[in-house]
GROMACS .gro file of N, CA and C in nm:
model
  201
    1UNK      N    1  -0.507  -0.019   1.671
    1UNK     CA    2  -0.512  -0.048   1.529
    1UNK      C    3  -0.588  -0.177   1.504
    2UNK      N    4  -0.561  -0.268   1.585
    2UNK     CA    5  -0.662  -0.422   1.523
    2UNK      C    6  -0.816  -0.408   1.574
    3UNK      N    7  -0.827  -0.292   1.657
    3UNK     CA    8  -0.990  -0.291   1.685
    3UNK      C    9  -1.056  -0.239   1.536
    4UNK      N   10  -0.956  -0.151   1.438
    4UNK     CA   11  -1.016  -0.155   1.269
    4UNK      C   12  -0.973  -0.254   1.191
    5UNK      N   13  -0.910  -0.383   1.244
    5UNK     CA   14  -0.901  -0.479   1.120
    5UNK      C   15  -0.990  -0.474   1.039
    6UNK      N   16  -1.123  -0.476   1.061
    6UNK     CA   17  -1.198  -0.511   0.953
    6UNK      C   18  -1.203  -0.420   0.790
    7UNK      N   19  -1.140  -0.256   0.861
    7UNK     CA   20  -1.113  -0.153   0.797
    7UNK      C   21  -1.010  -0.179   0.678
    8UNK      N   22  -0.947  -0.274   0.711
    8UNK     CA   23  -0.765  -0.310   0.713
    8UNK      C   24  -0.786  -0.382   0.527
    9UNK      N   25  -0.896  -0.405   0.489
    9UNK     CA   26  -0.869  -0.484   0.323
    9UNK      C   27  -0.925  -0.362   0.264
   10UNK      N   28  -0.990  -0.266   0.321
   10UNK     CA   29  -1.038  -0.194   0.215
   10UNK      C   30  -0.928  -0.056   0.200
   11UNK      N   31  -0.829  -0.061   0.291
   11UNK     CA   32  -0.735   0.015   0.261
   11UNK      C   33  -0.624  -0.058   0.173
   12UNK      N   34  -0.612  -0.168   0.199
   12UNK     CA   35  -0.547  -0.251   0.123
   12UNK      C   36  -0.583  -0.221  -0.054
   13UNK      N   37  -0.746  -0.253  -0.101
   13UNK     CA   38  -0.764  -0.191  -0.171
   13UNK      C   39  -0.765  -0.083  -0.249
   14UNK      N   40  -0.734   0.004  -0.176
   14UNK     CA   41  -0.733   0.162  -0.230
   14UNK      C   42  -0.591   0.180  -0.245
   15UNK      N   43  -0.511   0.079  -0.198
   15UNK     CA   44  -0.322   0.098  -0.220
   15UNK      C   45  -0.301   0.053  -0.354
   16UNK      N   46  -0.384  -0.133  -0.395
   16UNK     CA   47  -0.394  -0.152  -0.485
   16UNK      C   48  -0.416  -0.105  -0.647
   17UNK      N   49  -0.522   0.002  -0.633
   17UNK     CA   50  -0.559   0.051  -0.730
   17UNK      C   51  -0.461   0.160  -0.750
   18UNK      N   52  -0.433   0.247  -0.613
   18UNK     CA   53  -0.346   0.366  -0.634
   18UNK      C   54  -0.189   0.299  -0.776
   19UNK      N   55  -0.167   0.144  -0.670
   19UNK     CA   56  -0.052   0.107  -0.775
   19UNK      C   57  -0.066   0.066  -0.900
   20UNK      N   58  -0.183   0.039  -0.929
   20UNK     CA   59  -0.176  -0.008  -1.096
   20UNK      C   60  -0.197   0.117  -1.129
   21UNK      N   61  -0.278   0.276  -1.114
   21UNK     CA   62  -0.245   0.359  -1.155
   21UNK      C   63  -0.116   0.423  -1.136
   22UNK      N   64  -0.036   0.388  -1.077
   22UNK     CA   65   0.104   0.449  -1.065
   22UNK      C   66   0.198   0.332  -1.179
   23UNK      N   67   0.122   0.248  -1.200
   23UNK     CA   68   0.222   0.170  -1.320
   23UNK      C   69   0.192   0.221  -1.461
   24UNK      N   70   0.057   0.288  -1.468
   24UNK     CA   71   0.045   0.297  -1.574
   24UNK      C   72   0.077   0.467  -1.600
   25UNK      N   73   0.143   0.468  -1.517
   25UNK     CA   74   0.216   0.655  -1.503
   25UNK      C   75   0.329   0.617  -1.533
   26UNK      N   76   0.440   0.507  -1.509
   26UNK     CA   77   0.574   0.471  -1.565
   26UNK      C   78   0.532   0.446  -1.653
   27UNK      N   79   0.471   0.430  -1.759
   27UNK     CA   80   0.461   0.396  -1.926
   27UNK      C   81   0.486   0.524  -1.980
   28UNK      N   82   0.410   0.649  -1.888
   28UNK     CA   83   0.437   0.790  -2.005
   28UNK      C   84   0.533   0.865  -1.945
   29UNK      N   85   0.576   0.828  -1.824
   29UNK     CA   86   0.709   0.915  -1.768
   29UNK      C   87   0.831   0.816  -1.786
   30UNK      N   88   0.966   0.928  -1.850
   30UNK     CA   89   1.066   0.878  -1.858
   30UNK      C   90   1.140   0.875  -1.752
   31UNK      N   91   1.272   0.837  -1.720
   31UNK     CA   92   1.371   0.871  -1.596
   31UNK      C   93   1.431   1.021  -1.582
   32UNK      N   94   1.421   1.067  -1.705
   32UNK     CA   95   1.472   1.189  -1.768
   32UNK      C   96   1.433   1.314  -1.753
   33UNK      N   97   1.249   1.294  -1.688
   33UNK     CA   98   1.149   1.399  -1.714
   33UNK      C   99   1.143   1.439  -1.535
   34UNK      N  100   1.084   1.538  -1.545
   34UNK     CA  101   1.081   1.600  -1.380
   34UNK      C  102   0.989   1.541  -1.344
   35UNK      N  103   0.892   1.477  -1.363
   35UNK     CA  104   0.772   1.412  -1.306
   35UNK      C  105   0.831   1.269  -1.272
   36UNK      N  106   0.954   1.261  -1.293
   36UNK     CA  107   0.981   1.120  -1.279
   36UNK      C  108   1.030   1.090  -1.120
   37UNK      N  109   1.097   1.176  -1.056
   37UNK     CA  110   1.107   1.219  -0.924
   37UNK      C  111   0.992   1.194  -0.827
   38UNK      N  112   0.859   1.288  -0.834
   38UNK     CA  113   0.784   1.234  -0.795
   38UNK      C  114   0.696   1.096  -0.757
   39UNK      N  115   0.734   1.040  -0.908
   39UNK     CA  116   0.683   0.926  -0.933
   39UNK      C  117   0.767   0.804  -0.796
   40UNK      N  118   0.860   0.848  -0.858
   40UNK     CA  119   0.909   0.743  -0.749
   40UNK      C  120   0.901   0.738  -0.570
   41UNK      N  121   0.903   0.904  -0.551
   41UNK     CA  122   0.830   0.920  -0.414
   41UNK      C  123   0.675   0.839  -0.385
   42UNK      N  124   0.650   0.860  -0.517
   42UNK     CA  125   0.511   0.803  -0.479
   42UNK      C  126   0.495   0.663  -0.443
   43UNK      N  127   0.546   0.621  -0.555
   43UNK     CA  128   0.608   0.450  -0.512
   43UNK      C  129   0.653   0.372  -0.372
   44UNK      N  130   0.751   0.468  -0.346
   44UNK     CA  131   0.760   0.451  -0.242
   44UNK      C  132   0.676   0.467  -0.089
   45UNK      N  133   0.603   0.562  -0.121
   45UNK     CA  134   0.496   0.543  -0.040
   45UNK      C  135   0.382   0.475  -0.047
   46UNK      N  136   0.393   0.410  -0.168
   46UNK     CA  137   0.229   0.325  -0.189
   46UNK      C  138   0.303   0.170  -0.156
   47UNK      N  139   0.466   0.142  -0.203
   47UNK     CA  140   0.513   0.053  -0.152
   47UNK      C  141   0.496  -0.005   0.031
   48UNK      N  142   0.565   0.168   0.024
   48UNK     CA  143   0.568   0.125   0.181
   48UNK      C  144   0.413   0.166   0.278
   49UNK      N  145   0.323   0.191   0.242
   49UNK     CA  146   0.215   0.180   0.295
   49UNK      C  147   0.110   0.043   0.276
   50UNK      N  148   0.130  -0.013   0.154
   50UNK     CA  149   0.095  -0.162   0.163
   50UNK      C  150   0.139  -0.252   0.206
   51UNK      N  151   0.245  -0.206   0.265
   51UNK     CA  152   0.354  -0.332   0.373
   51UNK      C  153   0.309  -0.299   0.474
   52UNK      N  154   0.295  -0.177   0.531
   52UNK     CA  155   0.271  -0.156   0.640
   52UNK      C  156   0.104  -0.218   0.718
   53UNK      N  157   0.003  -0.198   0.596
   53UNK     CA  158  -0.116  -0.237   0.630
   53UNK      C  159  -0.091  -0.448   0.620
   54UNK      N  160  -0.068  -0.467   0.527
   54UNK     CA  161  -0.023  -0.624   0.534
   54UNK      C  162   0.039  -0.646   0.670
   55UNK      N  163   0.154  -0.590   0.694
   55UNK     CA  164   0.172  -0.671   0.837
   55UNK      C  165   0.097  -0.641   0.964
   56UNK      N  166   0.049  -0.520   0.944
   56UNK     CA  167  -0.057  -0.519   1.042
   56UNK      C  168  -0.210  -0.550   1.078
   57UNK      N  169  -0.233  -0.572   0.924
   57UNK     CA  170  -0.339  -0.721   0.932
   57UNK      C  171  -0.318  -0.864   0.963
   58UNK      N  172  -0.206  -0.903   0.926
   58UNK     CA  173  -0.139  -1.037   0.961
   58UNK      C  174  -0.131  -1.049   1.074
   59UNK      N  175  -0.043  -0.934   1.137
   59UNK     CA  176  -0.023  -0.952   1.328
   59UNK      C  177  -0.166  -0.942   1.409
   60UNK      N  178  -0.274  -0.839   1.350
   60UNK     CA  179  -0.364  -0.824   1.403
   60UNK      C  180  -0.455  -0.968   1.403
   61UNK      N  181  -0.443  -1.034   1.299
   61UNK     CA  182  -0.564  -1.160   1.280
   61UNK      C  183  -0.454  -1.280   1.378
   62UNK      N  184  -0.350  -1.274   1.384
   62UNK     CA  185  -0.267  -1.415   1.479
   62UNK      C  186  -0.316  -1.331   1.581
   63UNK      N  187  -0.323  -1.261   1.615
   63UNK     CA  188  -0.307  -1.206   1.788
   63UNK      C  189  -0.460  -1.249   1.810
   64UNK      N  190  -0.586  -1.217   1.712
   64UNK     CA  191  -0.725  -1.247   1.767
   64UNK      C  192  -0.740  -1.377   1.740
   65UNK      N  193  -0.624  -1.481   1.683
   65UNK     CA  194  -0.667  -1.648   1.678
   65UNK      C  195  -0.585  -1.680   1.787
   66UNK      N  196  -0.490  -1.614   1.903
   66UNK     CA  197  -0.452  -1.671   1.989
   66UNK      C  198  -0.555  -1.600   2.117
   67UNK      N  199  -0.602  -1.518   2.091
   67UNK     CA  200  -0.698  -1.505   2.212
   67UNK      C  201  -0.845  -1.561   2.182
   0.00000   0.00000   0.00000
C-alpha cells in the first residue's frame, strides 16, 4: 500500500466530494423515508473509508521519514 502513497490524496479527494454530496442528500431525505437507510450505509462507508486512507497515509509518510 505505501508504494501508492502518492495515489493516497487523490482518493482522499474523491471521499471528500463523495461527502459533501452525501450532505447535501441529508437536506432532502428524512429519517422517516426508505432512502434514509441507505443513506446512512453510505456514510458509513465514506466515513469509514476516509479514515482508513488518512491513517494509511500518515503511517505510510512516518515509515518513509524513518527510512
Amino acid at each position: 500500500m505505501c508504494g501508492q502513497r502518492d495515489q493516497i490524496p487523490i482518493a482522499l479527494a474523491v471521499m471528500a466530494s463523495m461527502g459533501i454530496l452525501l450532505l447535501f442528500s441529508f437536506v432532502f431525505v428524512s429519517p422517516g423515508d426508505e432512502a434514509f437507510t441507505v443513506l446512512v450505509m453510505d456514510a458509513v462507508l465514506i466515513v469509514g473509508s476516509t479514515v482508513f486512507f488518512l491513517v494509511t497515509y500518515y503511517l505510510c509518510t512516518r515509515r518513509a521519514m524513518d527510512d
